[in-house]
mmCIF file of C-alpha atoms in Angstrom:
data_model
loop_
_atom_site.group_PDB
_atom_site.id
_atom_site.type_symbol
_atom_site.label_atom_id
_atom_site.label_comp_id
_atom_site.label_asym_id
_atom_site.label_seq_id
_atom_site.Cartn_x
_atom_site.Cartn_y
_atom_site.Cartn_z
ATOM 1 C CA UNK A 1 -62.131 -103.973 37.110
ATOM 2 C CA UNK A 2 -63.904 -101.239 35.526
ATOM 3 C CA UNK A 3 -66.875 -100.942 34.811
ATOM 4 C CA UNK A 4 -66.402 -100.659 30.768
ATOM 5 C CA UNK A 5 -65.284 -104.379 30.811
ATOM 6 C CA UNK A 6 -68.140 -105.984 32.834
ATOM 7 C CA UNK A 7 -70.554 -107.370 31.591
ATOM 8 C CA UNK A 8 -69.451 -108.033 28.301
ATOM 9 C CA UNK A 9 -70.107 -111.678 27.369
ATOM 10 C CA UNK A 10 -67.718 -111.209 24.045
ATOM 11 C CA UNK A 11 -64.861 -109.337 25.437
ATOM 12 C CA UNK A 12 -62.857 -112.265 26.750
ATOM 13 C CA UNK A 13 -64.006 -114.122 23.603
ATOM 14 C CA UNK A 14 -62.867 -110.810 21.556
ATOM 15 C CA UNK A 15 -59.842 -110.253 23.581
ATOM 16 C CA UNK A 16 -58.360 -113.776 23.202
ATOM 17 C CA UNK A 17 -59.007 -113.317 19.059
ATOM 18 C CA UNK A 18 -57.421 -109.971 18.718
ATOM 19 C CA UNK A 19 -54.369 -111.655 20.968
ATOM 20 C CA UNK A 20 -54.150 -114.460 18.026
ATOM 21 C CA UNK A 21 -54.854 -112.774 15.585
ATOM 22 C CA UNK A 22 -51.694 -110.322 16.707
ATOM 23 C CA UNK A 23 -49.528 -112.925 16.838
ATOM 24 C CA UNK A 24 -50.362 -114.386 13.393
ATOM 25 C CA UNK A 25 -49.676 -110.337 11.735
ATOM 26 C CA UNK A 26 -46.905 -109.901 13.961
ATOM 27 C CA UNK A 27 -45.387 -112.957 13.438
ATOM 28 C CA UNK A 28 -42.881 -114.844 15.014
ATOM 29 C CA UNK A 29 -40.199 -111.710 15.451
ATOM 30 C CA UNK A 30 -42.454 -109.874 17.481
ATOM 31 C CA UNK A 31 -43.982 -112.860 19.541
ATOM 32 C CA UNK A 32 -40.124 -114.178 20.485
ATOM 33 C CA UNK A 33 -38.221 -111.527 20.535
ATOM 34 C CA UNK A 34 -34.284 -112.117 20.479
ATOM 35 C CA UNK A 35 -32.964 -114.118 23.093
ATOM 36 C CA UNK A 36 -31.125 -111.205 25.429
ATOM 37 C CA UNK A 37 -29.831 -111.628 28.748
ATOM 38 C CA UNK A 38 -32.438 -113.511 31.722
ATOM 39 C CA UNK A 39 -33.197 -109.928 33.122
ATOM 40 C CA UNK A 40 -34.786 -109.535 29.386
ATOM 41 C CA UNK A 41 -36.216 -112.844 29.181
ATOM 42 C CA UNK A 42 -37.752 -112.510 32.441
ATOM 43 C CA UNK A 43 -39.564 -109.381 31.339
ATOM 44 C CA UNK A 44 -40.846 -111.011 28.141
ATOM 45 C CA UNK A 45 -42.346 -113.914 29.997
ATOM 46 C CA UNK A 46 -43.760 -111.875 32.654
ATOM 47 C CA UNK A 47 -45.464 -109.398 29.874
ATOM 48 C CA UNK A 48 -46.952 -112.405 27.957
ATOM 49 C CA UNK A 49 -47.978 -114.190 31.642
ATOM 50 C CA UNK A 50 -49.932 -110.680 32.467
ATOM 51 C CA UNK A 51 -51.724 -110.289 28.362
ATOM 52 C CA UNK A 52 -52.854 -114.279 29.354
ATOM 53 C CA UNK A 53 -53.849 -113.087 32.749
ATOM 54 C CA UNK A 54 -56.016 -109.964 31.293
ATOM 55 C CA UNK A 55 -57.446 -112.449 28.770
ATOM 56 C CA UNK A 56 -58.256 -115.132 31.399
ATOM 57 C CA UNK A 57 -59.857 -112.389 34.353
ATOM 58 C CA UNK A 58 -61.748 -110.963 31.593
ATOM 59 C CA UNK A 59 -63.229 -114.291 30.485
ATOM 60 C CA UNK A 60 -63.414 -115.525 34.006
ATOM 61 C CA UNK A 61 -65.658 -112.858 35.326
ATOM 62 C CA UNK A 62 -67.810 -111.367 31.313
ATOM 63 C CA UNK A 63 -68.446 -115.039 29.699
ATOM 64 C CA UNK A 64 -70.339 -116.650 33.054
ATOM 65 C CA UNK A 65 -69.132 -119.999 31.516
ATOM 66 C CA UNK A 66 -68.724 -121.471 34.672
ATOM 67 C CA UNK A 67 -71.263 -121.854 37.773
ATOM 68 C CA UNK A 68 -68.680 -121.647 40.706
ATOM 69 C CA UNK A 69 -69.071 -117.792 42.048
ATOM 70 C CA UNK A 70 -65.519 -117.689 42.920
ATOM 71 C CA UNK A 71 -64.501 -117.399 39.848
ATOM 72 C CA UNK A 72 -66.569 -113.930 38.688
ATOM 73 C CA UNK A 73 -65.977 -112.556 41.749
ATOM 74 C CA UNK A 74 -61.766 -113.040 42.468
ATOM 75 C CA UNK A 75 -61.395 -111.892 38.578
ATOM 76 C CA UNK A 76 -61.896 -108.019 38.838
ATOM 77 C CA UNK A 77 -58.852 -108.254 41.227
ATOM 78 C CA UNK A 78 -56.650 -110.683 39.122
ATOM 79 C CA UNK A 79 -57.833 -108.135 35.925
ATOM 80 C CA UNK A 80 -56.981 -104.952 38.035
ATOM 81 C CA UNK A 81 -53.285 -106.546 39.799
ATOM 82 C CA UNK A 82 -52.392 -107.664 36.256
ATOM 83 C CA UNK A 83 -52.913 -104.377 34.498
ATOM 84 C CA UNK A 84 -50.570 -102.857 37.400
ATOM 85 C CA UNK A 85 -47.741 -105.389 36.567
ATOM 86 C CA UNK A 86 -48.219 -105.112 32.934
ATOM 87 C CA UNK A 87 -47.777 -101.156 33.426
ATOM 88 C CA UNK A 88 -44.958 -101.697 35.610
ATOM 89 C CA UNK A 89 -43.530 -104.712 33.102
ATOM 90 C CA UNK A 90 -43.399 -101.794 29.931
ATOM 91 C CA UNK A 91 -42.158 -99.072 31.685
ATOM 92 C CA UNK A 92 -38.833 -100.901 32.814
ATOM 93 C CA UNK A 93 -39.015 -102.161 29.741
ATOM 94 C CA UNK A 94 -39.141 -99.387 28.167
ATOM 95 C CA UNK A 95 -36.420 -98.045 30.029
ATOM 96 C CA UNK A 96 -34.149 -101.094 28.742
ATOM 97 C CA UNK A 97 -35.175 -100.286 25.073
ATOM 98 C CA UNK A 98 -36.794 -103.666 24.962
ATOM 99 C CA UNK A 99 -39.922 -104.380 22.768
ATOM 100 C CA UNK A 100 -41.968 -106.672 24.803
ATOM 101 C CA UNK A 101 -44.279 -109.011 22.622
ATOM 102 C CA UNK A 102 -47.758 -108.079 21.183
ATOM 103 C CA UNK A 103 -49.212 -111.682 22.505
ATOM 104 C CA UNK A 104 -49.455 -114.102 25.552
ATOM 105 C CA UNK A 105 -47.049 -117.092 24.387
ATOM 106 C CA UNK A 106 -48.040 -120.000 22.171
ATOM 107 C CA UNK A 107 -49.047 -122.450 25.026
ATOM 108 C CA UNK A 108 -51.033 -119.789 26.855
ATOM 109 C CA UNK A 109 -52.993 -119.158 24.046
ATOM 110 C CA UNK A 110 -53.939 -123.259 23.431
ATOM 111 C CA UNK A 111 -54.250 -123.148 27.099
ATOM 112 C CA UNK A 112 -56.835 -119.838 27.003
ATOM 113 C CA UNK A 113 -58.783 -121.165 23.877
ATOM 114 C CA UNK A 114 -59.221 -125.085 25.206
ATOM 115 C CA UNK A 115 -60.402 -123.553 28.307
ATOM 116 C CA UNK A 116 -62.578 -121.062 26.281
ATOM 117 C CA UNK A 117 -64.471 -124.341 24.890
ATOM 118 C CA UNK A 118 -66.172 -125.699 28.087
ATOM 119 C CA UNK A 119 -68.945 -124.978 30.027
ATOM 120 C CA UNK A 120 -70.330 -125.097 34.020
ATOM 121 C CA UNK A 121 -67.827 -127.160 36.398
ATOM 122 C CA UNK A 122 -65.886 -128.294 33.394
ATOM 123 C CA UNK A 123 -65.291 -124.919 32.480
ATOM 124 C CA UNK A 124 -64.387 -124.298 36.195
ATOM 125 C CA UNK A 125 -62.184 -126.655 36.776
ATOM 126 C CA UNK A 126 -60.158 -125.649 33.440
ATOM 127 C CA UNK A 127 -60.188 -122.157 34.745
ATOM 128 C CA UNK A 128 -58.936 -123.148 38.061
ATOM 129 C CA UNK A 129 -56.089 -125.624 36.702
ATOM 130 C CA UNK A 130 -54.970 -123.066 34.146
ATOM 131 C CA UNK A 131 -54.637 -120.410 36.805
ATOM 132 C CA UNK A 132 -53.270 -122.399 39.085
ATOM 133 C CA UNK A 133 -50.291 -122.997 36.090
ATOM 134 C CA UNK A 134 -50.022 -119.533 35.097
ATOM 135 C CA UNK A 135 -49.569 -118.534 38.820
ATOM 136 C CA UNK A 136 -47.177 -121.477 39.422
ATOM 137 C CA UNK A 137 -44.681 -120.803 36.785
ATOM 138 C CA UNK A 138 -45.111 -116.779 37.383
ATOM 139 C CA UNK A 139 -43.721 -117.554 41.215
ATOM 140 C CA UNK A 140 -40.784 -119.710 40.070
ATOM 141 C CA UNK A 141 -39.607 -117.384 37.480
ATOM 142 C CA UNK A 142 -39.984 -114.485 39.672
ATOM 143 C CA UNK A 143 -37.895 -116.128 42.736
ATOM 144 C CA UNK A 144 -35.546 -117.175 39.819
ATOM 145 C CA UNK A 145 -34.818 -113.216 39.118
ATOM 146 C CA UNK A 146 -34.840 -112.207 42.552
ATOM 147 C CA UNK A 147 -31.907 -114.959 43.175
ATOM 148 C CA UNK A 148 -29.810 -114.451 40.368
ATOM 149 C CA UNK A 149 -31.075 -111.635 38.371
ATOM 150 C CA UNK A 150 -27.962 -108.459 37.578
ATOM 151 C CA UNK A 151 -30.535 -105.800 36.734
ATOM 152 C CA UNK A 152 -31.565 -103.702 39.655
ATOM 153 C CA UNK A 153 -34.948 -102.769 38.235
ATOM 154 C CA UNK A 154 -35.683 -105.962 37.134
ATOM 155 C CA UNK A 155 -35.302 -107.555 40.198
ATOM 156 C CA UNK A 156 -36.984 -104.708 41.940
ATOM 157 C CA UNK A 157 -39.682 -105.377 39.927
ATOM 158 C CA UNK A 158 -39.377 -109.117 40.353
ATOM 159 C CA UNK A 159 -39.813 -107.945 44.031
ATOM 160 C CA UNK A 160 -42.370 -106.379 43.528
ATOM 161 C CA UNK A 161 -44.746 -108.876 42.415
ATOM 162 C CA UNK A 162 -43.765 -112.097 43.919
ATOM 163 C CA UNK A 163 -46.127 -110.756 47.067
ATOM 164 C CA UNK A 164 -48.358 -110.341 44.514
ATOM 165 C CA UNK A 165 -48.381 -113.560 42.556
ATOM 166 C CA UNK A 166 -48.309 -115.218 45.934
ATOM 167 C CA UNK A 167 -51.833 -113.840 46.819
ATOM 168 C CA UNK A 168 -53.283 -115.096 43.734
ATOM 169 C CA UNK A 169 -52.253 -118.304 44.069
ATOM 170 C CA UNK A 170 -53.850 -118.513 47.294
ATOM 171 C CA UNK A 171 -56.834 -117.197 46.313
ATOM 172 C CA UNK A 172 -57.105 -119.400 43.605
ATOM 173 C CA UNK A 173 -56.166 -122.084 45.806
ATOM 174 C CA UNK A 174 -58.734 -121.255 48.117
ATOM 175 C CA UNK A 175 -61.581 -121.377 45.421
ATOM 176 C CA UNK A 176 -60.513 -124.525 44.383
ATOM 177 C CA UNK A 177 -62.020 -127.411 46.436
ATOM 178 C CA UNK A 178 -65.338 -124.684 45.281
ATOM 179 C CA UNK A 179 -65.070 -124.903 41.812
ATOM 180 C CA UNK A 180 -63.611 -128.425 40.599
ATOM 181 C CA UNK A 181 -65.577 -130.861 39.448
#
């Protein structure tokens, strides 16, 4: 991660309100785009999976809720493999003339705000489950596009990651039995 975003005991905190707060002035046409084909709808959810990623790195490693050091110290990566994708995620994008939403999705942000709320191994154990989701349902619609996906850089892309996503749920796994209460 660098350096400008350690540190920074507000950022996540600030991140995760300017996210909402998008969402409520973008409103619901720029949160859900139209339904398009799944190569589209694949790219969507993967853009508002990394934006709840960056959001829950940054808080992971700034806000020092927690007391497990797993946490703080697996997030730089997690913030730094998640910026990658989301570069990746709005260039073919781009390329497919496809406005990808301003905002994680509804039940990331609940997920990202009840988290935000607790404290020490409560707020570990949130962190963990929550990642542990995000990562989960990442993988399986990943695979999905790999297996039945018709656009070439989509899938590619799909490719691409699922190594990726993978390796975070391990590590995550691996901090687990660490930092639940």
């Amino acid at each position: 991660m660098n350096e400008s975003h350690r540190g920074s005991p507000g950022l996540a905190c600030s991140m995760l309100a300017a996210v909402a707060l998008g969402t409520v002035i973008a409103g619901p046409a720029a949160a859900s785009p139209a339904a398009g084909s799944p190569d589209q709808d694949y790219l969507v959810a993967l853009d508002q999976g990394n934006l709840a990623e960056l959001v829950a790195a940054t808080r992971g490693e700034a806000t020092h809720q927690g007391v497990c050091p797993d946490i703080p110290a697996m997030s730089p990566e997690l913030f730094d493999d998640h910026s990658a994708a989301e570069r990746d995620t709005t260039t073919v994008a781009a390329s497919k003339v496809l406005v990808l939403p301003a905002a994680p999705g509804q039940s990331q942000i609940d997920q990202e705000l009840a988290t935000g709320t607790k404290t020490g191994t409560d707020f570990d154990h949130a962190w963990i489950t929550m990642e542990l989701g995000f990562h989960t349902d990442a993988l399986a619609a990943t695979q999905r596009e790999i297996a039945t996906g018709t656009d070439q850089a989509v899938v590619a892309l799909a490719a691409k990651l699922e190594p990726v996503i993978r390796h975070h749920i391990e590590m995550v796994e691996a901090a687990a039995p660490n930092c639940s209460a």
